[in-house]
mmCIF file of C-alpha atoms and ligand atoms in Angstrom:
data_model
loop_
_atom_site.group_PDB
_atom_site.id
_atom_site.type_symbol
_atom_site.label_atom_id
_atom_site.label_comp_id
_atom_site.label_asym_id
_atom_site.label_seq_id
_atom_site.Cartn_x
_atom_site.Cartn_y
_atom_site.Cartn_z
ATOM 1 C CA MET A 1368 -22.774 -9.286 21.822
ATOM 2 C CA ASN A 1369 -22.497 -5.500 21.791
ATOM 3 C CA VAL A 1370 -22.611 -3.704 18.471
ATOM 4 C CA PHE A 1371 -22.991 0.045 19.076
ATOM 5 C CA SER A 1372 -20.639 -0.053 22.051
ATOM 6 C CA ALA A 1373 -18.122 -2.447 20.451
ATOM 7 C CA PRO A 1374 -14.644 -0.862 20.568
ATOM 8 C CA ALA A 1375 -14.334 -0.938 16.771
ATOM 9 C CA PHE A 1376 -17.861 0.339 16.041
ATOM 10 C CA ASP A 1377 -16.617 3.905 15.413
ATOM 11 C CA ASP A 1378 -19.936 5.202 14.064
ATOM 12 C CA HIS A 1379 -20.419 2.546 11.383
ATOM 13 C CA GLU A 1380 -23.253 3.576 9.045
ATOM 14 C CA GLN A 1381 -24.711 0.063 8.839
ATOM 15 C CA VAL A 1382 -24.001 -3.445 10.114
ATOM 16 C CA CYS A 1383 -26.075 -6.336 8.690
ATOM 17 C CA PHE A 1384 -26.289 -9.986 9.690
ATOM 18 C CA ALA A 1385 -27.473 -12.793 7.398
ATOM 19 C CA ARG A 1386 -28.321 -16.432 7.923
ATOM 20 C CA ASP A 1387 -29.336 -18.794 5.124
ATOM 21 C CA PRO A 1388 -30.227 -22.202 6.606
ATOM 22 C CA ASP A 1389 -30.283 -24.018 3.250
ATOM 23 C CA SER A 1390 -26.660 -23.223 2.378
ATOM 24 C CA GLY A 1391 -25.422 -22.815 5.960
ATOM 25 C CA LEU A 1392 -24.417 -19.188 5.332
ATOM 26 C CA LYS A 1393 -23.743 -17.103 8.421
ATOM 27 C CA ALA A 1394 -22.306 -13.736 7.463
ATOM 28 C CA ILE A 1395 -21.902 -10.113 8.503
ATOM 29 C CA ILE A 1396 -21.542 -7.074 6.239
ATOM 30 C CA ALA A 1397 -20.219 -3.873 7.836
ATOM 31 C CA ILE A 1398 -20.426 -0.520 6.083
ATOM 32 C CA HIS A 1399 -18.311 2.033 7.917
ATOM 33 C CA ASP A 1400 -18.462 5.133 5.744
ATOM 34 C CA THR A 1401 -19.825 5.971 2.295
ATOM 35 C CA THR A 1402 -18.865 9.674 2.248
ATOM 36 C CA LEU A 1403 -16.543 9.207 -0.713
ATOM 37 C CA GLY A 1404 -18.490 6.471 -2.528
ATOM 38 C CA PRO A 1405 -19.839 2.920 -2.234
ATOM 39 C CA ALA A 1406 -18.158 0.788 0.407
ATOM 40 C CA VAL A 1407 -15.817 -1.568 -1.401
ATOM 41 C CA GLY A 1408 -14.046 -4.232 0.637
ATOM 42 C CA GLY A 1409 -13.099 -7.871 0.673
ATOM 43 C CA CYS A 1410 -15.173 -10.775 1.865
ATOM 44 C CA ARG A 1411 -13.264 -12.953 4.321
ATOM 45 C CA MET A 1412 -14.062 -16.542 5.278
ATOM 46 C CA PHE A 1413 -12.686 -17.773 8.587
ATOM 47 C CA PRO A 1414 -13.688 -20.306 11.291
ATOM 48 C CA TYR A 1415 -14.077 -17.632 13.974
ATOM 49 C CA ALA A 1416 -13.965 -18.925 17.538
ATOM 50 C CA SER A 1417 -17.061 -16.851 18.376
ATOM 51 C CA GLU A 1418 -19.602 -14.515 16.810
ATOM 52 C CA ASP A 1419 -18.060 -11.672 18.823
ATOM 53 C CA ALA A 1420 -14.698 -12.383 17.220
ATOM 54 C CA ALA A 1421 -16.295 -12.274 13.760
ATOM 55 C CA LEU A 1422 -18.040 -8.993 14.557
ATOM 56 C CA GLU A 1423 -14.884 -7.395 15.908
ATOM 57 C CA ASP A 1424 -12.924 -8.504 12.853
ATOM 58 C CA VAL A 1425 -15.440 -7.174 10.337
ATOM 59 C CA LEU A 1426 -15.780 -3.828 12.159
ATOM 60 C CA ARG A 1427 -12.024 -3.295 12.411
ATOM 61 C CA LEU A 1428 -11.466 -4.295 8.793
ATOM 62 C CA SER A 1429 -14.329 -2.173 7.517
ATOM 63 C CA ARG A 1430 -13.100 0.915 9.369
ATOM 64 C CA GLY A 1431 -9.610 0.275 7.983
ATOM 65 C CA MET A 1432 -11.056 0.200 4.457
ATOM 66 C CA THR A 1433 -12.486 3.709 4.908
ATOM 67 C CA PHE A 1434 -9.048 5.055 5.783
ATOM 68 C CA LYS A 1435 -7.344 2.967 3.123
ATOM 69 C CA SER A 1436 -9.539 4.180 0.264
ATOM 70 C CA ALA A 1437 -9.413 7.806 1.433
ATOM 71 C CA LEU A 1438 -5.605 7.832 1.647
ATOM 72 C CA ALA A 1439 -5.351 6.056 -1.700
ATOM 73 C CA GLY A 1440 -7.333 8.871 -3.333
ATOM 74 C CA LEU A 1441 -10.177 6.557 -4.353
ATOM 75 C CA PRO A 1442 -13.829 7.651 -4.649
ATOM 76 C CA LEU A 1443 -14.817 4.709 -2.450
ATOM 77 C CA GLY A 1444 -16.105 4.187 1.047
ATOM 78 C CA GLY A 1445 -15.142 1.573 3.605
ATOM 79 C CA GLY A 1446 -16.837 -1.767 4.153
ATOM 80 C CA LYS A 1447 -16.060 -5.416 4.635
ATOM 81 C CA SER A 1448 -17.843 -8.738 5.003
ATOM 82 C CA VAL A 1449 -17.090 -11.983 6.795
ATOM 83 C CA ILE A 1450 -18.469 -15.472 6.323
ATOM 84 C CA ILE A 1451 -18.239 -17.562 9.481
ATOM 85 C CA GLY A 1452 -16.931 -20.953 8.360
ATOM 86 C CA ASP A 1453 -13.894 -23.017 7.488
ATOM 87 C CA PRO A 1454 -12.765 -22.306 3.909
ATOM 88 C CA ARG A 1455 -11.287 -25.819 3.680
ATOM 89 C CA ARG A 1456 -14.575 -27.561 4.603
ATOM 90 C CA ASP A 1457 -17.585 -25.299 4.342
ATOM 91 C CA LYS A 1458 -17.428 -23.819 0.829
ATOM 92 C CA SER A 1459 -20.212 -24.601 -1.638
ATOM 93 C CA ARG A 1460 -21.742 -23.007 -4.692
ATOM 94 C CA GLU A 1461 -25.014 -22.500 -2.752
ATOM 95 C CA LEU A 1462 -23.144 -20.689 0.024
ATOM 96 C CA PHE A 1463 -21.616 -18.143 -2.358
ATOM 97 C CA LEU A 1464 -24.874 -17.671 -4.269
ATOM 98 C CA ALA A 1465 -26.547 -16.926 -0.911
ATOM 99 C CA MET A 1466 -23.723 -14.514 -0.023
ATOM 100 C CA GLY A 1467 -24.253 -12.830 -3.396
ATOM 101 C CA ARG A 1468 -27.961 -12.358 -2.575
ATOM 102 C CA PHE A 1469 -27.010 -10.850 0.799
ATOM 103 C CA VAL A 1470 -24.629 -8.395 -0.914
ATOM 104 C CA ASP A 1471 -27.328 -7.622 -3.496
ATOM 105 C CA SER A 1472 -29.866 -6.768 -0.789
ATOM 106 C CA LEU A 1473 -27.795 -3.664 0.024
ATOM 107 C CA GLY A 1474 -28.372 -2.302 -3.474
ATOM 108 C CA GLY A 1475 -24.739 -1.406 -4.213
ATOM 109 C CA ARG A 1476 -23.890 0.367 -0.955
ATOM 110 C CA TYR A 1477 -21.413 -2.498 -0.412
ATOM 111 C CA VAL A 1478 -19.309 -4.076 -3.184
ATOM 112 C CA ALA A 1479 -17.571 -7.371 -2.336
ATOM 113 C CA ALA A 1480 -14.108 -8.515 -3.419
ATOM 114 C CA GLU A 1481 -11.697 -11.347 -2.598
ATOM 115 C CA ASP A 1482 -10.009 -11.602 0.817
ATOM 116 C CA SER A 1483 -8.442 -14.256 3.058
ATOM 117 C CA GLY A 1484 -10.107 -17.650 2.666
ATOM 118 C CA ILE A 1485 -11.932 -16.535 -0.487
ATOM 119 C CA ALA A 1486 -10.742 -17.193 -4.031
ATOM 120 C CA VAL A 1487 -11.504 -15.089 -7.096
ATOM 121 C CA ALA A 1488 -13.637 -18.051 -8.299
ATOM 122 C CA ASP A 1489 -15.803 -17.737 -5.155
ATOM 123 C CA VAL A 1490 -16.367 -14.036 -5.842
ATOM 124 C CA ARG A 1491 -17.325 -14.953 -9.414
ATOM 125 C CA THR A 1492 -19.980 -17.314 -8.022
ATOM 126 C CA MET A 1493 -21.319 -14.492 -5.810
ATOM 127 C CA GLY A 1494 -21.397 -12.425 -8.997
ATOM 128 C CA GLU A 1495 -24.073 -14.770 -10.377
ATOM 129 C CA SER A 1496 -26.544 -13.390 -7.852
ATOM 130 C CA THR A 1497 -25.334 -9.767 -7.626
ATOM 131 C CA ALA A 1498 -23.677 -7.182 -9.834
ATOM 132 C CA HIS A 1499 -21.977 -5.707 -6.778
ATOM 133 C CA VAL A 1500 -18.705 -7.631 -6.845
ATOM 134 C CA SER A 1501 -15.242 -6.529 -7.921
ATOM 135 C CA GLY A 1502 -11.865 -8.004 -8.708
ATOM 136 C CA ILE A 1503 -13.075 -10.738 -11.043
ATOM 137 C CA GLY A 1504 -11.869 -9.117 -14.260
ATOM 138 C CA GLU A 1505 -9.789 -10.710 -16.962
ATOM 139 C CA THR A 1506 -6.538 -8.939 -16.127
ATOM 140 C CA GLU A 1507 -2.892 -9.933 -16.300
ATOM 141 C CA HIS A 1508 -3.358 -11.879 -13.030
ATOM 142 C CA GLY A 1509 -6.925 -13.114 -13.616
ATOM 143 C CA GLY A 1510 -8.421 -10.547 -11.252
ATOM 144 C CA ASP A 1511 -6.046 -11.293 -8.349
ATOM 145 C CA PRO A 1512 -5.059 -7.908 -6.837
ATOM 146 C CA SER A 1513 -2.190 -9.362 -4.755
ATOM 147 C CA PRO A 1514 0.640 -8.384 -7.148
ATOM 148 C CA SER A 1515 -0.490 -4.743 -6.893
ATOM 149 C CA THR A 1516 -0.639 -5.024 -3.093
ATOM 150 C CA ALA A 1517 2.902 -6.393 -3.121
ATOM 151 C CA LEU A 1518 4.058 -3.536 -5.375
ATOM 152 C CA GLY A 1519 2.649 -0.923 -2.984
ATOM 153 C CA VAL A 1520 4.266 -2.584 0.042
ATOM 154 C CA PHE A 1521 7.579 -2.845 -1.807
ATOM 155 C CA LEU A 1522 7.578 0.863 -2.733
ATOM 156 C CA ALA A 1523 6.599 1.825 0.820
ATOM 157 C CA LEU A 1524 9.299 -0.380 2.313
ATOM 158 C CA ARG A 1525 11.859 1.260 0.029
ATOM 159 C CA ALA A 1526 10.616 4.729 1.022
ATOM 160 C CA ALA A 1527 10.883 3.794 4.715
ATOM 161 C CA VAL A 1528 14.474 2.593 4.244
ATOM 162 C CA ARG A 1529 15.293 5.860 2.469
ATOM 163 C CA HIS A 1530 13.627 7.866 5.241
ATOM 164 C CA ARG A 1531 15.390 5.979 8.036
ATOM 165 C CA ALA A 1532 18.808 5.297 6.524
ATOM 166 C CA GLY A 1533 18.996 7.596 3.511
ATOM 167 C CA ALA A 1534 19.736 4.541 1.372
ATOM 168 C CA GLU A 1535 18.529 4.710 -2.230
ATOM 169 C CA ASN A 1536 19.031 1.072 -2.975
ATOM 170 C CA LEU A 1537 18.028 -2.144 -1.326
ATOM 171 C CA ALA A 1538 21.105 -4.207 -2.189
ATOM 172 C CA GLY A 1539 22.168 -6.204 0.864
ATOM 173 C CA LEU A 1540 19.130 -5.146 2.911
ATOM 174 C CA ARG A 1541 17.934 -7.983 5.171
ATOM 175 C CA VAL A 1542 14.162 -8.460 5.155
ATOM 176 C CA ALA A 1543 12.043 -11.022 7.057
ATOM 177 C CA VAL A 1544 8.723 -11.817 5.368
ATOM 178 C CA GLN A 1545 6.074 -13.495 7.541
ATOM 179 C CA GLY A 1546 3.654 -15.329 5.236
ATOM 180 C CA LEU A 1547 4.603 -16.344 1.702
ATOM 181 C CA GLY A 1548 1.070 -16.474 0.312
ATOM 182 C CA HIS A 1549 -0.418 -14.324 -2.451
ATOM 183 C CA VAL A 1550 1.162 -11.044 -1.358
ATOM 184 C CA GLY A 1551 4.219 -12.321 0.510
ATOM 185 C CA PHE A 1552 5.485 -14.316 -2.459
ATOM 186 C CA HIS A 1553 5.234 -11.401 -4.911
ATOM 187 C CA LEU A 1554 6.818 -9.079 -2.364
ATOM 188 C CA ALA A 1555 9.689 -11.503 -1.784
ATOM 189 C CA ARG A 1556 10.269 -11.668 -5.527
ATOM 190 C CA ARG A 1557 10.490 -7.874 -5.830
ATOM 191 C CA LEU A 1558 12.873 -7.725 -2.875
ATOM 192 C CA VAL A 1559 15.123 -10.458 -4.279
ATOM 193 C CA ASP A 1560 15.134 -8.701 -7.680
ATOM 194 C CA ALA A 1561 16.224 -5.493 -5.909
ATOM 195 C CA GLY A 1562 19.193 -7.300 -4.325
ATOM 196 C CA ALA A 1563 17.801 -7.736 -0.815
ATOM 197 C CA GLU A 1564 18.484 -10.824 1.300
ATOM 198 C CA VAL A 1565 15.077 -12.306 2.052
ATOM 199 C CA PHE A 1566 14.160 -14.599 4.948
ATOM 200 C CA GLY A 1567 10.698 -16.150 4.882
ATOM 201 C CA ALA A 1568 8.350 -18.196 7.023
ATOM 202 C CA ASP A 1569 4.967 -19.761 6.439
ATOM 203 C CA VAL A 1570 2.924 -22.357 8.300
ATOM 204 C CA ASN A 1571 2.113 -23.843 4.896
ATOM 205 C CA GLY A 1572 5.153 -25.914 3.898
ATOM 206 C CA ASP A 1573 4.281 -25.814 0.174
ATOM 207 C CA ASN A 1574 4.412 -22.023 0.140
ATOM 208 C CA VAL A 1575 7.818 -21.992 1.839
ATOM 209 C CA ALA A 1576 9.181 -24.634 -0.528
ATOM 210 C CA ARG A 1577 8.043 -22.605 -3.546
ATOM 211 C CA ALA A 1578 9.698 -19.403 -2.279
ATOM 212 C CA VAL A 1579 12.945 -21.262 -1.474
ATOM 213 C CA ARG A 1580 12.972 -23.024 -4.848
ATOM 214 C CA GLU A 1581 11.876 -20.187 -7.118
ATOM 215 C CA LEU A 1582 13.295 -17.126 -5.333
ATOM 216 C CA GLY A 1583 16.144 -18.390 -3.184
ATOM 217 C CA VAL A 1584 14.455 -17.179 0.013
ATOM 218 C CA THR A 1585 16.065 -18.475 3.232
ATOM 219 C CA GLU A 1586 13.593 -20.502 5.302
ATOM 220 C CA VAL A 1587 13.084 -19.556 8.956
ATOM 221 C CA PRO A 1588 10.774 -21.296 11.490
ATOM 222 C CA ALA A 1589 7.425 -19.514 11.756
ATOM 223 C CA ASP A 1590 7.847 -18.725 15.445
ATOM 224 C CA GLU A 1591 11.241 -17.057 14.885
ATOM 225 C CA ILE A 1592 10.573 -14.832 11.877
ATOM 226 C CA LEU A 1593 9.438 -11.680 13.692
ATOM 227 C CA ALA A 1594 12.426 -11.685 16.077
ATOM 228 C CA LEU A 1595 15.051 -12.196 13.385
ATOM 229 C CA GLU A 1596 18.032 -9.840 13.291
ATOM 230 C CA VAL A 1597 17.154 -8.009 10.082
ATOM 231 C CA ASP A 1598 16.644 -4.449 8.839
ATOM 232 C CA VAL A 1599 12.953 -4.804 8.009
ATOM 233 C CA VAL A 1600 10.170 -7.113 9.173
ATOM 234 C CA SER A 1601 7.257 -7.527 6.784
ATOM 235 C CA PRO A 1602 4.105 -9.121 8.280
ATOM 236 C CA CYS A 1603 2.151 -10.585 5.351
ATOM 237 C CA ALA A 1604 0.140 -13.298 7.103
ATOM 238 C CA LEU A 1605 -2.252 -12.275 9.880
ATOM 239 C CA GLY A 1606 -3.433 -9.345 11.953
ATOM 240 C CA ALA A 1607 -2.497 -8.485 15.558
ATOM 241 C CA VAL A 1608 1.062 -9.802 15.199
ATOM 242 C CA LEU A 1609 2.486 -6.595 16.707
ATOM 243 C CA ASN A 1610 1.591 -6.920 20.370
ATOM 244 C CA SER A 1611 2.993 -6.720 23.898
ATOM 245 C CA ASP A 1612 4.614 -10.125 23.449
ATOM 246 C CA SER A 1613 6.200 -9.684 20.005
ATOM 247 C CA ILE A 1614 7.274 -6.014 20.090
ATOM 248 C CA PRO A 1615 9.925 -6.372 22.829
ATOM 249 C CA ARG A 1616 11.478 -9.200 20.772
ATOM 250 C CA LEU A 1617 11.680 -7.310 17.454
ATOM 251 C CA ARG A 1618 15.212 -6.597 16.274
ATOM 252 C CA ALA A 1619 14.356 -4.799 13.021
ATOM 253 C CA GLY A 1620 14.283 -1.016 12.766
ATOM 254 C CA ILE A 1621 11.366 -0.930 10.305
ATOM 255 C CA VAL A 1622 8.030 -2.791 10.047
ATOM 256 C CA ALA A 1623 6.402 -2.663 6.614
ATOM 257 C CA GLY A 1624 3.973 -5.388 5.612
ATOM 258 C CA ALA A 1625 0.674 -6.156 3.910
ATOM 259 C CA ALA A 1626 -1.341 -7.773 6.709
ATOM 260 C CA ASN A 1627 -4.394 -5.829 7.860
ATOM 261 C CA ASN A 1628 -4.623 -4.642 11.474
ATOM 262 C CA GLN A 1629 -1.072 -5.576 12.418
ATOM 263 C CA LEU A 1630 -1.227 -3.596 15.663
ATOM 264 C CA ALA A 1631 -3.142 -5.611 18.265
ATOM 265 C CA SER A 1632 -4.085 -2.366 20.032
ATOM 266 C CA ARG A 1633 -3.388 1.350 19.953
ATOM 267 C CA ASP A 1634 -0.813 0.896 22.730
ATOM 268 C CA ASP A 1635 1.251 -1.251 20.410
ATOM 269 C CA GLY A 1636 1.843 1.700 18.103
ATOM 270 C CA ALA A 1637 3.247 3.552 21.121
ATOM 271 C CA ARG A 1638 5.355 0.521 22.072
ATOM 272 C CA LEU A 1639 6.935 0.497 18.618
ATOM 273 C CA MET A 1640 7.592 4.225 18.764
ATOM 274 C CA ASP A 1641 9.169 3.934 22.227
ATOM 275 C CA ARG A 1642 11.522 1.305 20.865
ATOM 276 C CA GLY A 1643 12.438 3.574 17.938
ATOM 277 C CA ILE A 1644 10.924 1.200 15.388
ATOM 278 C CA LEU A 1645 9.466 2.868 12.305
ATOM 279 C CA TYR A 1646 6.007 1.428 11.628
ATOM 280 C CA CYS A 1647 4.477 1.889 8.167
ATOM 281 C CA PRO A 1648 0.679 1.966 8.706
ATOM 282 C CA ASP A 1649 -0.802 -1.151 7.122
ATOM 283 C CA PHE A 1650 -3.949 0.443 5.702
ATOM 284 C CA LEU A 1651 -1.823 3.005 3.887
ATOM 285 C CA ILE A 1652 0.804 0.739 2.370
ATOM 286 C CA ASN A 1653 -1.384 -2.277 1.489
ATOM 287 C CA ALA A 1654 -3.828 -0.202 -0.583
ATOM 288 C CA GLY A 1655 -2.457 -1.559 -3.866
ATOM 289 C CA GLY A 1656 -5.114 -4.285 -3.866
ATOM 290 C CA ILE A 1657 -8.094 -1.963 -3.573
ATOM 291 C CA ILE A 1658 -6.538 0.414 -6.129
ATOM 292 C CA ASP A 1659 -6.189 -2.564 -8.493
ATOM 293 C CA VAL A 1660 -9.793 -3.672 -7.907
ATOM 294 C CA TYR A 1661 -11.003 -0.125 -8.569
ATOM 295 C CA HIS A 1662 -9.115 0.090 -11.863
ATOM 296 C CA GLN A 1663 -10.327 -3.365 -12.917
ATOM 297 C CA ARG A 1664 -13.868 -2.018 -12.570
ATOM 298 C CA LEU A 1665 -12.972 1.052 -14.651
ATOM 299 C CA GLY A 1666 -11.217 -1.077 -17.268
ATOM 300 C CA SER A 1667 -7.944 0.869 -16.852
ATOM 301 C CA ASP A 1668 -4.721 -0.388 -18.417
ATOM 302 C CA ALA A 1669 -1.894 -1.867 -16.333
ATOM 303 C CA ALA A 1670 0.276 1.282 -16.537
ATOM 304 C CA THR A 1671 -2.519 3.454 -15.115
ATOM 305 C CA THR A 1672 -3.040 1.027 -12.239
ATOM 306 C CA ARG A 1673 0.694 0.872 -11.487
ATOM 307 C CA ALA A 1674 1.009 4.686 -11.523
ATOM 308 C CA HIS A 1675 -1.842 4.966 -9.031
ATOM 309 C CA VAL A 1676 -0.319 2.293 -6.750
ATOM 310 C CA ALA A 1677 2.998 4.158 -6.891
ATOM 311 C CA ARG A 1678 1.356 7.201 -5.232
ATOM 312 C CA ILE A 1679 1.435 5.212 -1.952
ATOM 313 C CA GLU A 1680 5.119 6.100 -1.706
ATOM 314 C CA ALA A 1681 4.479 9.857 -1.605
ATOM 315 C CA THR A 1682 1.609 9.510 0.873
ATOM 316 C CA LEU A 1683 3.787 7.454 3.205
ATOM 317 C CA GLY A 1684 6.539 10.070 2.847
ATOM 318 C CA GLU A 1685 4.103 12.757 3.992
ATOM 319 C CA VAL A 1686 2.990 10.658 6.982
ATOM 320 C CA LEU A 1687 6.571 9.912 8.062
ATOM 321 C CA THR A 1688 7.590 13.567 7.769
ATOM 322 C CA ARG A 1689 4.558 14.726 9.794
ATOM 323 C CA ALA A 1690 5.141 12.009 12.418
ATOM 324 C CA ASP A 1691 8.780 13.087 12.860
ATOM 325 C CA ALA A 1692 7.810 16.753 13.103
ATOM 326 C CA CYS A 1693 5.273 16.246 15.895
ATOM 327 C CA HIS A 1694 6.694 13.101 17.547
ATOM 328 C CA ARG A 1695 3.487 11.119 17.126
ATOM 329 C CA GLN A 1696 2.669 7.578 16.050
ATOM 330 C CA THR A 1697 2.644 7.043 12.300
ATOM 331 C CA GLN A 1698 -0.676 5.188 12.633
ATOM 332 C CA ASP A 1699 -2.334 8.204 14.279
ATOM 333 C CA ILE A 1700 -0.938 10.601 11.691
ATOM 334 C CA ALA A 1701 -2.227 8.396 8.860
ATOM 335 C CA GLU A 1702 -5.686 8.183 10.464
ATOM 336 C CA ASP A 1703 -5.761 11.964 10.941
ATOM 337 C CA LEU A 1704 -4.821 12.489 7.310
ATOM 338 C CA ALA A 1705 -7.620 10.144 6.221
ATOM 339 C CA ARG A 1706 -10.110 11.925 8.486
ATOM 340 C CA GLU A 1707 -9.072 15.265 6.979
ATOM 341 C CA LEU A 1708 -9.855 13.843 3.530
ATOM 342 C CA LEU A 1709 -13.213 12.540 4.762
ATOM 343 C CA GLY A 1710 -14.197 15.514 6.836
ATOM 344 C CA ARG A 1711 -14.749 13.102 9.763
ATOM 345 C CA GLY A 1712 -14.013 14.896 13.011
ATOM 346 C CA VAL A 1713 -12.017 13.996 16.086
ATOM 347 C CA HIS A 1714 -15.382 13.069 17.619
ATOM 348 C CA ALA A 1715 -15.438 9.775 15.708
ATOM 349 C CA ARG A 1716 -11.826 9.183 16.643
ATOM 350 C CA ALA A 1717 -12.610 9.389 20.351
ATOM 351 C CA HIS A 1718 -15.111 6.536 19.924
ATOM 352 C CA ALA A 1719 -12.568 4.391 18.124
ATOM 353 C CA ALA A 1720 -9.797 4.723 20.677
HETATM 354 P P1 NAD B 2871 -2.750 -15.603 1.819
HETATM 355 O O1 NAD B 2871 -3.745 -16.378 2.607
HETATM 356 O O2 NAD B 2871 -2.547 -15.914 0.381
HETATM 357 O O3 NAD B 2871 -1.293 -15.676 2.516
HETATM 358 C C1 NAD B 2871 -1.092 -15.656 3.871
HETATM 359 C C2 NAD B 2871 -0.022 -16.680 4.170
HETATM 360 O O4 NAD B 2871 0.317 -16.593 5.549
HETATM 361 C C3 NAD B 2871 -0.476 -18.117 3.919
HETATM 362 O O5 NAD B 2871 0.451 -18.747 3.059
HETATM 363 C C4 NAD B 2871 -0.521 -18.733 5.303
HETATM 364 O O6 NAD B 2871 -0.174 -20.107 5.304
HETATM 365 C C5 NAD B 2871 0.519 -17.898 6.023
HETATM 366 N N1 NAD B 2871 0.406 -17.905 7.484
HETATM 367 C C6 NAD B 2871 -0.706 -17.983 8.252
HETATM 368 N N2 NAD B 2871 -0.379 -17.950 9.550
HETATM 369 C C7 NAD B 2871 0.968 -17.827 9.596
HETATM 370 C C8 NAD B 2871 1.903 -17.727 10.664
HETATM 371 N N3 NAD B 2871 1.524 -17.744 11.930
HETATM 372 N N4 NAD B 2871 3.218 -17.601 10.349
HETATM 373 C C9 NAD B 2871 3.628 -17.592 9.073
HETATM 374 N N5 NAD B 2871 2.775 -17.686 8.029
HETATM 375 C C10 NAD B 2871 1.475 -17.803 8.287
HETATM 376 O O7 NAD B 2871 -3.154 -14.073 2.037
HETATM 377 P P2 NAD B 2871 -2.657 -12.821 1.171
HETATM 378 O O8 NAD B 2871 -3.667 -12.522 0.143
HETATM 379 O O9 NAD B 2871 -1.238 -13.008 0.781
HETATM 380 O O10 NAD B 2871 -2.753 -11.672 2.273
HETATM 381 C C11 NAD B 2871 -1.801 -11.595 3.322
HETATM 382 C C12 NAD B 2871 -2.240 -10.504 4.294
HETATM 383 O O11 NAD B 2871 -2.316 -9.259 3.617
HETATM 384 C C13 NAD B 2871 -3.624 -10.751 4.909
HETATM 385 O O12 NAD B 2871 -3.619 -10.238 6.210
HETATM 386 C C14 NAD B 2871 -4.539 -9.895 4.038
HETATM 387 O O13 NAD B 2871 -5.690 -9.477 4.731
HETATM 388 C C15 NAD B 2871 -3.627 -8.724 3.727
HETATM 389 N N6 NAD B 2871 -3.970 -8.039 2.479
HETATM 390 C C16 NAD B 2871 -3.996 -8.727 1.312
HETATM 391 C C17 NAD B 2871 -4.306 -8.048 0.142
HETATM 392 C C18 NAD B 2871 -4.317 -8.777 -1.180
HETATM 393 O O14 NAD B 2871 -4.328 -8.103 -2.225
HETATM 394 N N7 NAD B 2871 -4.293 -10.106 -1.204
HETATM 395 C C19 NAD B 2871 -4.587 -6.673 0.159
HETATM 396 C C20 NAD B 2871 -4.518 -5.997 1.382
HETATM 397 C C21 NAD B 2871 -4.213 -6.697 2.534
#
């Protein structure tokens, strides 16, 4: 396993590994950059096929958090953690208490929050052994930041439609949502409320049934959703879904979704651009969750949080305008903008390529 020479290492400040035999905890915390503040980022639990896969995931996600927080105008750095294990089988109170102790050992340089495979209740358990957790407040949604993530993606999607087609309203727009979980469901609801025609897919039949029943979403098989003939595709399930296999099959003109690390590689951003597909950088438009978590910690009211999330629209507008002007990938422009805010040079970028 290579760490310093891993493709996603990109000058991480610190990468820590923990093993607690009593609880079975095997975890990694990656702190990419604390220039702007403590590294706040979700803790993910997943049955990774290998330790290398876990390391690559945490490094890529952590780096993305640095850019996300910088572009969102937050005084936070970028970090992430992963627990290697199956969330359906391997969760226990002891495991999360041990994870809390691991987080605590970093003295606040890393602050953990909820992510895939981890529930707010799990983060609360971690919070019994460390003060350095976020997103467990008593808010409108019980600490769940997903509705704010969905709001940011919705506003970005609308801005992308305006940019591409000049349309001010979403009535009749056809949108394919991949993944109807925490974010996808709230996004689908906003889209339906705005008059869009929403198609949805999920490998979890209960989530599809709920979206069909409560929102009137049209069900599509999971392996067909990305290639549907629609105006916008919104990946809200997993990373790396935009790749050499899926991109040639896309029929939408815009991709705007919540999933982290949607591009499997840098080349895939170029592939999208070559096909004339407008890609909204994931780490820019899915920042609503981290903005929400930040405001929960401050004790802000809902209106303040919403106003901050709404700034995503203007930032995306700037990225799209710059990308058009210099004919470059939106992802690269967004990363450059984040690096400008951080004062991180092109030197770090060369390592990340
Ligand atoms: P979630 O686990 O609640 O929902 C994901 C859904 O995708 C699940 O219902 C799952 O069954 C479904 N799914 C998995 N594989 C699929 C496939 N191949 N095809 C179709 N559906 C599939 O997660 P979430 O909180 O809604 O997050 C969704 C994505 O957005 C994740 O990538 C997450 O990292 C990212 N994200 C979430 C937040 C947040 O606030 N929750 C913030 C930023 C980014």
